[in-house]
């Protein structure tokens, strides 16, 4: 190895050590996407402990929020062609969610959750909780604030070729835990 090559190698190694050593471990981010989002928002981020057996396809913030508004959480579980649901979290929410017939209400962490089914009023005259699995639907609830944070509006939606049931929406909501708890 010539002198010039040794200098290039030595400079490259020094730069790599300096850059690698200059970044604290905390700044590299957590392997938990929910924890990474919690760092940037003042509402409480919730993570599901029950996902109806479906794996996370995407967990991140959405870019639909206007400038100056905190990003919302968007987490998609399942596969596009199979069973799937999406969790939206925020305060305020930066998009709209489908509107349907209210088919049930349940208590979730002390708050009232409302479940809607996306029934077509021209085709279905008496929409029921069974129609969530047939046509899709959502659950809406405002969950309590964690320490030094604000409450969180949570929407869990199922819509597509194969939906989960209204009972599964409630079970997912009941299994939501504040990040870091």
Tab-separated table of N, CA, C and O in Angstrom, residues 57-168:
chain	number	residue	atom	x	y	z
A	57	UNK	N	-48.257	-3.338	8.394
A	57	UNK	CA	-47.824	-3.113	7.021
A	57	UNK	C	-47.126	-1.760	6.921
A	57	UNK	O	-46.173	-1.598	6.193
A	58	UNK	N	-47.629	-0.785	7.694
A	58	UNK	CA	-47.062	0.571	7.699
A	58	UNK	C	-47.429	1.239	9.018
A	58	UNK	O	-48.571	1.167	9.451
A	59	UNK	N	-46.462	1.905	9.644
A	59	UNK	CA	-46.723	2.725	10.828
A	59	UNK	C	-45.932	4.005	10.639
A	59	UNK	O	-44.717	3.972	10.474
A	60	UNK	N	-46.617	5.130	10.619
A	60	UNK	CA	-45.930	6.400	10.439
A	60	UNK	C	-46.873	7.568	10.638
A	60	UNK	O	-48.021	7.400	11.031
A	61	UNK	N	-46.358	8.748	10.356
A	61	UNK	CA	-47.178	9.948	10.419
A	61	UNK	C	-47.736	10.244	9.039
A	61	UNK	O	-47.198	9.799	8.039
A	62	UNK	N	-48.846	10.977	9.007
A	62	UNK	CA	-49.359	11.338	7.689
A	62	UNK	C	-48.960	12.768	7.378
A	62	UNK	O	-48.695	13.568	8.260
A	63	UNK	N	-48.916	13.069	6.105
A	63	UNK	CA	-48.525	14.412	5.684
A	63	UNK	C	-49.721	15.234	5.211
A	63	UNK	O	-49.576	16.187	4.478
A	64	UNK	N	-50.919	14.863	5.658
A	64	UNK	CA	-52.123	15.601	5.288
A	64	UNK	C	-52.382	16.782	6.216
A	64	UNK	O	-53.264	17.581	5.962
A	65	UNK	N	-51.620	16.881	7.290
A	65	UNK	CA	-51.835	17.945	8.264
A	65	UNK	C	-51.277	19.266	7.728
A	65	UNK	O	-50.182	19.299	7.163
A	66	UNK	N	-52.022	20.350	7.922
A	66	UNK	CA	-51.504	21.650	7.496
A	66	UNK	C	-50.293	22.057	8.332
A	66	UNK	O	-50.117	21.584	9.459
A	67	UNK	N	-49.475	22.918	7.778
A	67	UNK	CA	-48.288	23.393	8.484
A	67	UNK	C	-48.685	23.965	9.838
A	67	UNK	O	-49.681	24.666	9.963
A	68	UNK	N	-47.935	23.620	10.869
A	68	UNK	CA	-48.220	24.098	12.216
A	68	UNK	C	-49.095	23.151	13.019
A	68	UNK	O	-49.343	23.376	14.195
A	69	UNK	N	-49.593	22.084	12.375
A	69	UNK	CA	-50.407	21.089	13.063
A	69	UNK	C	-49.581	19.819	13.221
A	69	UNK	O	-48.883	19.414	12.302
A	70	UNK	N	-49.654	19.205	14.388
A	70	UNK	CA	-48.895	17.977	14.622
A	70	UNK	C	-49.393	16.863	13.712
A	70	UNK	O	-50.590	16.733	13.465
A	71	UNK	N	-48.431	16.051	13.244
A	71	UNK	CA	-48.808	14.944	12.373
A	71	UNK	C	-49.696	13.960	13.114
A	71	UNK	O	-49.664	13.866	14.331
A	72	UNK	N	-50.501	13.240	12.351
A	72	UNK	CA	-51.331	12.166	12.888
A	72	UNK	C	-50.626	10.838	12.677
A	72	UNK	O	-49.822	10.685	11.765
A	73	UNK	N	-50.945	9.877	13.531
A	73	UNK	CA	-50.449	8.516	13.366
A	73	UNK	C	-51.344	7.807	12.351
A	73	UNK	O	-52.567	7.929	12.413
A	74	UNK	N	-50.728	7.077	11.439
A	74	UNK	CA	-51.447	6.205	10.517
A	74	UNK	C	-50.748	4.846	10.574
A	74	UNK	O	-49.574	4.741	10.246
A	75	UNK	N	-51.472	3.824	11.030
A	75	UNK	CA	-50.914	2.484	11.139
A	75	UNK	C	-51.834	1.515	10.410
A	75	UNK	O	-53.017	1.421	10.739
A	76	UNK	N	-51.293	0.819	9.416
A	76	UNK	CA	-52.079	-0.128	8.621
A	76	UNK	C	-51.635	-1.546	8.985
A	76	UNK	O	-50.447	-1.852	8.963
A	77	UNK	N	-52.613	-2.374	9.315
A	77	UNK	CA	-52.361	-3.767	9.663
A	77	UNK	C	-53.080	-4.665	8.665
A	77	UNK	O	-54.218	-4.396	8.295
A	78	UNK	N	-52.414	-5.745	8.258
A	78	UNK	CA	-52.999	-6.693	7.317
A	78	UNK	C	-52.438	-6.496	5.932
A	78	UNK	O	-51.395	-5.868	5.738
A	79	UNK	N	-53.135	-7.032	4.941
A	79	UNK	CA	-52.713	-6.935	3.553
A	79	UNK	C	-53.812	-6.290	2.737
A	79	UNK	O	-54.997	-6.489	3.011
A	80	UNK	N	-53.420	-5.534	1.731
A	80	UNK	CA	-54.382	-4.821	0.893
A	80	UNK	C	-55.442	-5.713	0.283
A	80	UNK	O	-56.586	-5.322	0.137
A	81	UNK	N	-55.078	-6.952	-0.064
A	81	UNK	CA	-56.044	-7.846	-0.697
A	81	UNK	C	-56.747	-8.761	0.311
A	81	UNK	O	-57.615	-9.528	-0.059
A	82	UNK	N	-56.366	-8.663	1.570
A	82	UNK	CA	-56.954	-9.528	2.592
A	82	UNK	C	-57.570	-8.711	3.710
A	82	UNK	O	-57.920	-7.546	3.542
A	83	UNK	N	-57.695	-9.345	4.891
A	83	UNK	CA	-58.230	-8.634	6.056
A	83	UNK	C	-57.292	-7.490	6.401
A	83	UNK	O	-56.075	-7.643	6.370
A	84	UNK	N	-57.881	-6.370	6.752
A	84	UNK	CA	-57.062	-5.184	7.005
A	84	UNK	C	-57.824	-4.206	7.893
A	84	UNK	O	-59.045	-4.146	7.870
A	85	UNK	N	-57.063	-3.441	8.692
A	85	UNK	CA	-57.628	-2.301	9.406
A	85	UNK	C	-56.550	-1.241	9.523
A	85	UNK	O	-55.364	-1.509	9.394
A	86	UNK	N	-57.006	-0.009	9.759
A	86	UNK	CA	-56.100	1.128	9.899
A	86	UNK	C	-56.426	1.855	11.191
A	86	UNK	O	-57.599	2.061	11.511
A	87	UNK	N	-55.382	2.229	11.923
A	87	UNK	CA	-55.542	3.046	13.131
A	87	UNK	C	-55.063	4.456	12.794
A	87	UNK	O	-53.963	4.634	12.288
A	88	UNK	N	-55.915	5.448	13.066
A	88	UNK	CA	-55.559	6.857	12.932
A	88	UNK	C	-55.581	7.455	14.332
A	88	UNK	O	-56.513	7.203	15.093
A	89	UNK	N	-54.569	8.252	14.681
A	89	UNK	CA	-54.531	8.911	15.982
A	89	UNK	C	-54.098	10.347	15.781
A	89	UNK	O	-53.224	10.629	14.957
A	90	UNK	N	-54.686	11.266	16.554
A	90	UNK	CA	-54.263	12.651	16.475
A	90	UNK	C	-55.046	13.540	17.417
A	90	UNK	O	-55.966	13.103	18.099
A	91	UNK	N	-54.650	14.814	17.428
A	91	UNK	CA	-55.360	15.849	18.179
A	91	UNK	C	-54.815	17.185	17.692
A	91	UNK	O	-53.792	17.627	18.191
A	92	UNK	N	-55.481	17.765	16.675
A	92	UNK	CA	-56.703	17.343	15.970
A	92	UNK	C	-56.402	16.350	14.855
A	92	UNK	O	-55.250	16.152	14.483
A	93	UNK	N	-57.474	15.758	14.314
A	93	UNK	CA	-57.339	14.875	13.153
A	93	UNK	C	-57.243	15.755	11.911
A	93	UNK	O	-57.903	16.782	11.816
A	94	UNK	N	-56.428	15.325	10.961
A	94	UNK	CA	-56.160	16.135	9.767
A	94	UNK	C	-56.857	15.607	8.521
A	94	UNK	O	-56.560	16.050	7.422
A	95	UNK	N	-57.747	14.661	8.659
A	95	UNK	CA	-58.505	14.144	7.527
A	95	UNK	C	-59.878	13.729	8.036
A	95	UNK	O	-60.148	13.843	9.215
A	96	UNK	N	-60.706	13.272	7.148
A	96	UNK	CA	-62.026	12.785	7.513
A	96	UNK	C	-62.032	11.269	7.433
A	96	UNK	O	-61.182	10.663	6.796
A	97	UNK	N	-63.019	10.683	8.075
A	97	UNK	CA	-63.201	9.230	7.999
A	97	UNK	C	-64.633	8.984	7.540
A	97	UNK	O	-65.485	9.869	7.659
A	98	UNK	N	-64.876	7.795	7.028
A	98	UNK	CA	-66.210	7.470	6.528
A	98	UNK	C	-67.292	7.641	7.569
A	98	UNK	O	-67.066	7.503	8.765
A	99	UNK	N	-68.474	7.948	7.081
A	99	UNK	CA	-69.644	8.111	7.939
A	99	UNK	C	-70.582	6.952	7.653
A	99	UNK	O	-70.768	6.548	6.502
A	100	UNK	N	-71.174	6.423	8.682
A	100	UNK	CA	-72.096	5.310	8.515
A	100	UNK	C	-73.141	5.323	9.601
A	100	UNK	O	-73.275	6.296	10.350
A	101	UNK	N	-73.841	4.231	9.691
A	101	UNK	CA	-74.870	4.082	10.711
A	101	UNK	C	-74.222	3.606	12.009
A	101	UNK	O	-73.410	2.691	12.003
A	102	UNK	N	-74.584	4.243	13.120
A	102	UNK	CA	-74.080	3.805	14.426
A	102	UNK	C	-74.741	2.465	14.742
A	102	UNK	O	-75.969	2.358	14.758
A	103	UNK	N	-73.892	1.442	14.986
A	103	UNK	CA	-74.415	0.095	15.239
A	103	UNK	C	-74.117	-0.398	16.645
A	103	UNK	O	-74.684	-1.404	17.074
A	104	UNK	N	-73.225	0.300	17.371
A	104	UNK	CA	-72.975	-0.067	18.766
A	104	UNK	C	-72.133	1.009	19.432
A	104	UNK	O	-71.445	1.769	18.760
A	105	UNK	N	-72.228	1.056	20.747
A	105	UNK	CA	-71.327	1.868	21.563
A	105	UNK	C	-70.801	0.965	22.673
A	105	UNK	O	-71.508	0.077	23.153
A	106	UNK	N	-69.542	1.192	23.047
A	106	UNK	CA	-68.907	0.410	24.106
A	106	UNK	C	-67.976	1.320	24.890
A	106	UNK	O	-67.477	2.317	24.368
A	107	UNK	N	-67.712	0.961	26.143
A	107	UNK	CA	-66.749	1.690	26.960
A	107	UNK	C	-65.344	1.193	26.631
A	107	UNK	O	-65.108	-0.014	26.567
A	108	UNK	N	-64.445	2.143	26.403
A	108	UNK	CA	-63.038	1.846	26.135
A	108	UNK	C	-62.227	2.798	27.001
A	108	UNK	O	-62.288	4.013	26.811
A	109	UNK	N	-61.529	2.279	27.982
A	109	UNK	CA	-60.703	3.059	28.893
A	109	UNK	C	-61.479	4.240	29.489
A	109	UNK	O	-60.995	5.358	29.588
A	110	UNK	N	-62.717	3.964	29.872
A	110	UNK	CA	-63.559	4.969	30.516
A	110	UNK	C	-64.274	5.905	29.568
A	110	UNK	O	-65.131	6.680	29.987
A	111	UNK	N	-63.979	5.855	28.278
A	111	UNK	CA	-64.622	6.725	27.285
A	111	UNK	C	-65.620	5.904	26.467
A	111	UNK	O	-65.507	4.681	26.365
A	112	UNK	N	-66.596	6.586	25.885
A	112	UNK	CA	-67.562	5.905	25.029
A	112	UNK	C	-67.051	5.849	23.604
A	112	UNK	O	-66.766	6.880	22.996
A	113	UNK	N	-66.930	4.630	23.088
A	113	UNK	CA	-66.517	4.408	21.701
A	113	UNK	C	-67.767	4.155	20.871
A	113	UNK	O	-68.680	3.448	21.306
A	114	UNK	N	-67.790	4.732	19.685
A	114	UNK	CA	-68.913	4.561	18.767
A	114	UNK	C	-68.445	3.761	17.559
A	114	UNK	O	-67.418	4.084	16.958
A	115	UNK	N	-69.205	2.722	17.220
A	115	UNK	CA	-68.891	1.904	16.046
A	115	UNK	C	-69.943	2.180	14.983
A	115	UNK	O	-71.147	2.141	15.252
A	116	UNK	N	-69.454	2.463	13.771
A	116	UNK	CA	-70.334	2.708	12.623
A	116	UNK	C	-70.083	1.656	11.554
A	116	UNK	O	-68.950	1.216	11.371
A	117	UNK	N	-71.140	1.270	10.833
A	117	UNK	CA	-71.032	0.378	9.683
A	117	UNK	C	-71.301	1.196	8.430
A	117	UNK	O	-72.142	2.093	8.436
A	118	UNK	N	-70.567	0.890	7.362
A	118	UNK	CA	-70.709	1.617	6.104
A	118	UNK	C	-71.795	0.993	5.217
A	118	UNK	O	-71.546	0.550	4.116
A	119	UNK	N	-73.009	0.949	5.727
A	119	UNK	CA	-74.130	0.395	4.970
A	119	UNK	C	-74.633	1.426	3.960
A	119	UNK	O	-74.691	2.613	4.260
A	120	UNK	N	-75.014	0.943	2.794
A	120	UNK	CA	-75.640	1.799	1.790
A	120	UNK	C	-77.113	1.925	2.165
A	120	UNK	O	-77.851	0.940	2.134
A	121	UNK	N	-77.583	3.153	2.528
A	121	UNK	CA	-78.970	3.298	2.982
A	121	UNK	C	-80.004	2.930	1.913
A	121	UNK	O	-81.144	2.626	2.230
A	122	UNK	N	-79.599	2.910	0.644
A	122	UNK	CA	-80.531	2.516	-0.418
A	122	UNK	C	-80.668	0.996	-0.510
A	122	UNK	O	-81.631	0.502	-1.085
A	123	UNK	N	-79.704	0.258	0.047
A	123	UNK	CA	-79.739	-1.203	-0.035
A	123	UNK	C	-80.018	-1.871	1.303
A	123	UNK	O	-80.551	-2.973	1.346
A	124	UNK	N	-79.623	-1.225	2.402
A	124	UNK	CA	-79.766	-1.829	3.726
A	124	UNK	C	-80.629	-0.898	4.577
A	124	UNK	O	-80.259	0.229	4.847
A	125	UNK	N	-81.783	-1.396	4.995
A	125	UNK	CA	-82.681	-0.547	5.786
A	125	UNK	C	-82.396	-0.606	7.278
A	125	UNK	O	-82.658	0.345	7.989
A	126	UNK	N	-81.867	-1.722	7.763
A	126	UNK	CA	-81.584	-1.852	9.184
A	126	UNK	C	-80.134	-2.316	9.350
A	126	UNK	O	-79.855	-3.499	9.441
A	127	UNK	N	-79.231	-1.379	9.415
A	127	UNK	CA	-77.808	-1.664	9.521
A	127	UNK	C	-77.494	-2.191	10.928
A	127	UNK	O	-77.963	-1.630	11.921
A	128	UNK	N	-76.700	-3.271	11.005
A	128	UNK	CA	-76.362	-3.875	12.295
A	128	UNK	C	-74.851	-4.004	12.425
A	128	UNK	O	-74.108	-3.811	11.462
A	129	UNK	N	-74.401	-4.422	13.607
A	129	UNK	CA	-72.968	-4.589	13.827
A	129	UNK	C	-72.384	-5.662	12.918
A	129	UNK	O	-71.207	-5.619	12.571
A	130	UNK	N	-73.175	-6.622	12.484
A	130	UNK	CA	-72.693	-7.651	11.549
A	130	UNK	C	-72.305	-7.031	10.203
A	130	UNK	O	-71.466	-7.577	9.479
A	131	UNK	N	-72.888	-5.893	9.875
A	131	UNK	CA	-72.604	-5.236	8.600
A	131	UNK	C	-71.222	-4.590	8.554
A	131	UNK	O	-70.728	-4.265	7.473
A	132	UNK	N	-70.572	-4.403	9.700
A	132	UNK	CA	-69.196	-3.882	9.699
A	132	UNK	C	-68.301	-4.859	8.944
A	132	UNK	O	-67.498	-4.450	8.097
A	133	UNK	N	-68.454	-6.134	9.220
A	133	UNK	CA	-67.640	-7.140	8.538
A	133	UNK	C	-68.017	-7.232	7.057
A	133	UNK	O	-67.162	-7.471	6.203
A	134	UNK	N	-69.279	-7.013	6.754
A	134	UNK	CA	-69.765	-7.131	5.373
A	134	UNK	C	-69.397	-5.922	4.514
A	134	UNK	O	-68.925	-6.072	3.388
A	135	UNK	N	-69.579	-4.697	5.053
A	135	UNK	CA	-69.397	-3.478	4.256
A	135	UNK	C	-68.227	-2.605	4.701
A	135	UNK	O	-67.868	-1.656	4.034
A	136	UNK	N	-67.672	-2.898	5.875
A	136	UNK	CA	-66.648	-2.033	6.447
A	136	UNK	C	-67.268	-1.099	7.469
A	136	UNK	O	-68.482	-1.005	7.607
A	137	UNK	N	-66.394	-0.411	8.202
A	137	UNK	CA	-66.882	0.522	9.212
A	137	UNK	C	-65.722	1.054	10.032
A	137	UNK	O	-64.552	0.846	9.703
A	138	UNK	N	-66.074	1.754	11.107
A	138	UNK	CA	-65.025	2.317	11.959
A	138	UNK	C	-65.476	2.419	13.399
A	138	UNK	O	-66.662	2.328	13.695
A	139	UNK	N	-64.499	2.608	14.270
A	139	UNK	CA	-64.714	2.882	15.682
A	139	UNK	C	-64.045	4.222	15.963
A	139	UNK	O	-62.922	4.455	15.508
A	140	UNK	N	-64.733	5.082	16.699
A	140	UNK	CA	-64.175	6.376	17.109
A	140	UNK	C	-64.240	6.493	18.622
A	140	UNK	O	-65.246	6.163	19.231
A	141	UNK	N	-63.126	6.991	19.216
A	141	UNK	CA	-63.082	7.201	20.658
A	141	UNK	C	-62.011	8.241	20.967
A	141	UNK	O	-61.022	8.343	20.237
A	142	UNK	N	-62.208	9.009	22.024
A	142	UNK	CA	-61.168	9.917	22.509
A	142	UNK	C	-60.601	9.308	23.779
A	142	UNK	O	-61.317	9.143	24.768
A	143	UNK	N	-59.307	8.951	23.720
A	143	UNK	CA	-58.656	8.291	24.851
A	143	UNK	C	-57.949	9.306	25.728
A	143	UNK	O	-57.539	10.373	25.263
A	144	UNK	N	-57.778	8.979	27.015
A	144	UNK	CA	-57.216	9.926	27.975
A	144	UNK	C	-55.755	10.286	27.700
A	144	UNK	O	-55.027	9.543	27.044
A	145	UNK	N	-55.368	11.425	28.245
A	145	UNK	CA	-53.998	11.924	28.101
A	145	UNK	C	-53.075	11.206	29.065
A	145	UNK	O	-53.451	10.888	30.187
A	146	UNK	N	-51.844	10.976	28.611
A	146	UNK	CA	-50.794	10.484	29.484
A	146	UNK	C	-50.181	11.662	30.219
A	146	UNK	O	-50.535	12.825	29.968
A	147	UNK	N	-49.242	11.416	31.119
A	147	UNK	CA	-48.602	12.505	31.875
A	147	UNK	C	-47.971	13.550	30.945
A	147	UNK	O	-47.238	13.206	30.026
A	148	UNK	N	-48.292	14.805	31.181
A	148	UNK	CA	-47.765	15.946	30.424
A	148	UNK	C	-48.100	15.910	28.947
A	148	UNK	O	-47.412	16.526	28.135
A	149	UNK	N	-49.148	15.183	28.569
A	149	UNK	CA	-49.578	15.102	27.176
A	149	UNK	C	-51.066	15.417	27.082
A	149	UNK	O	-51.728	15.608	28.103
A	150	UNK	N	-51.578	15.483	25.858
A	150	UNK	CA	-52.996	15.776	25.637
A	150	UNK	C	-53.753	14.501	25.265
A	150	UNK	O	-53.142	13.517	24.865
A	151	UNK	N	-55.103	14.520	25.390
A	151	UNK	CA	-55.904	13.353	24.978
A	151	UNK	C	-55.743	13.098	23.478
A	151	UNK	O	-55.288	13.965	22.733
A	152	UNK	N	-56.179	11.931	23.055
A	152	UNK	CA	-55.996	11.507	21.671
A	152	UNK	C	-57.301	11.025	21.073
A	152	UNK	O	-57.991	10.187	21.662
A	153	UNK	N	-57.621	11.538	19.899
A	153	UNK	CA	-58.746	10.998	19.151
A	153	UNK	C	-58.223	9.801	18.370
A	153	UNK	O	-57.192	9.894	17.697
A	154	UNK	N	-58.922	8.671	18.478
A	154	UNK	CA	-58.515	7.442	17.808
A	154	UNK	C	-59.652	6.986	16.908
A	154	UNK	O	-60.806	6.948	17.326
A	155	UNK	N	-59.280	6.657	15.680
A	155	UNK	CA	-60.215	6.048	14.737
A	155	UNK	C	-59.595	4.732	14.294
A	155	UNK	O	-58.428	4.680	13.917
A	156	UNK	N	-60.382	3.685	14.316
A	156	UNK	CA	-59.935	2.393	13.792
A	156	UNK	C	-60.925	2.034	12.693
A	156	UNK	O	-62.121	1.934	12.939
A	157	UNK	N	-60.397	1.861	11.477
A	157	UNK	CA	-61.269	1.638	10.317
A	157	UNK	C	-60.934	0.327	9.627
A	157	UNK	O	-59.762	-0.026	9.485
A	158	UNK	N	-61.965	-0.375	9.192
A	158	UNK	CA	-61.802	-1.541	8.346
A	158	UNK	C	-62.617	-1.301	7.090
A	158	UNK	O	-63.788	-0.925	7.158
A	159	UNK	N	-61.965	-1.445	5.950
A	159	UNK	CA	-62.663	-1.206	4.689
A	159	UNK	C	-61.880	-1.866	3.571
A	159	UNK	O	-60.683	-1.620	3.413
A	160	UNK	N	-62.529	-2.717	2.832
A	160	UNK	CA	-61.848	-3.389	1.730
A	160	UNK	C	-62.541	-4.682	1.383
A	160	UNK	O	-63.724	-4.876	1.663
A	161	UNK	N	-61.766	-5.575	0.800
A	161	UNK	CA	-62.317	-6.841	0.327
A	161	UNK	C	-62.767	-7.739	1.481
A	161	UNK	O	-63.806	-8.393	1.397
A	162	UNK	N	-61.988	-7.768	2.569
A	162	UNK	CA	-62.304	-8.611	3.723
A	162	UNK	C	-62.121	-7.784	4.984
A	162	UNK	O	-61.000	-7.465	5.355
A	163	UNK	N	-63.200	-7.458	5.637
A	163	UNK	CA	-63.165	-6.593	6.817
A	163	UNK	C	-63.118	-7.406	8.097
A	163	UNK	O	-63.523	-8.560	8.132
A	164	UNK	N	-62.653	-6.753	9.158
A	164	UNK	CA	-62.738	-7.372	10.479
A	164	UNK	C	-64.096	-7.003	11.072
A	164	UNK	O	-64.803	-6.130	10.569
A	165	UNK	N	-64.466	-7.632	12.144
A	165	UNK	CA	-65.796	-7.435	12.733
A	165	UNK	C	-65.839	-6.227	13.667
A	165	UNK	O	-64.801	-5.716	14.106
A	166	UNK	N	-67.054	-5.820	14.015
A	166	UNK	CA	-67.256	-4.726	14.974
A	166	UNK	C	-66.654	-5.099	16.329
A	166	UNK	O	-66.025	-4.267	16.985
A	167	UNK	N	-66.799	-6.354	16.737
A	167	UNK	CA	-66.245	-6.810	18.004
A	167	UNK	C	-64.722	-6.735	17.992
A	167	UNK	O	-64.101	-6.403	19.009
A	168	UNK	N	-64.092	-7.027	16.858
A	168	UNK	CA	-62.642	-6.931	16.761
A	168	UNK	C	-62.186	-5.470	16.826
A	168	UNK	O	-61.150	-5.182	17.420
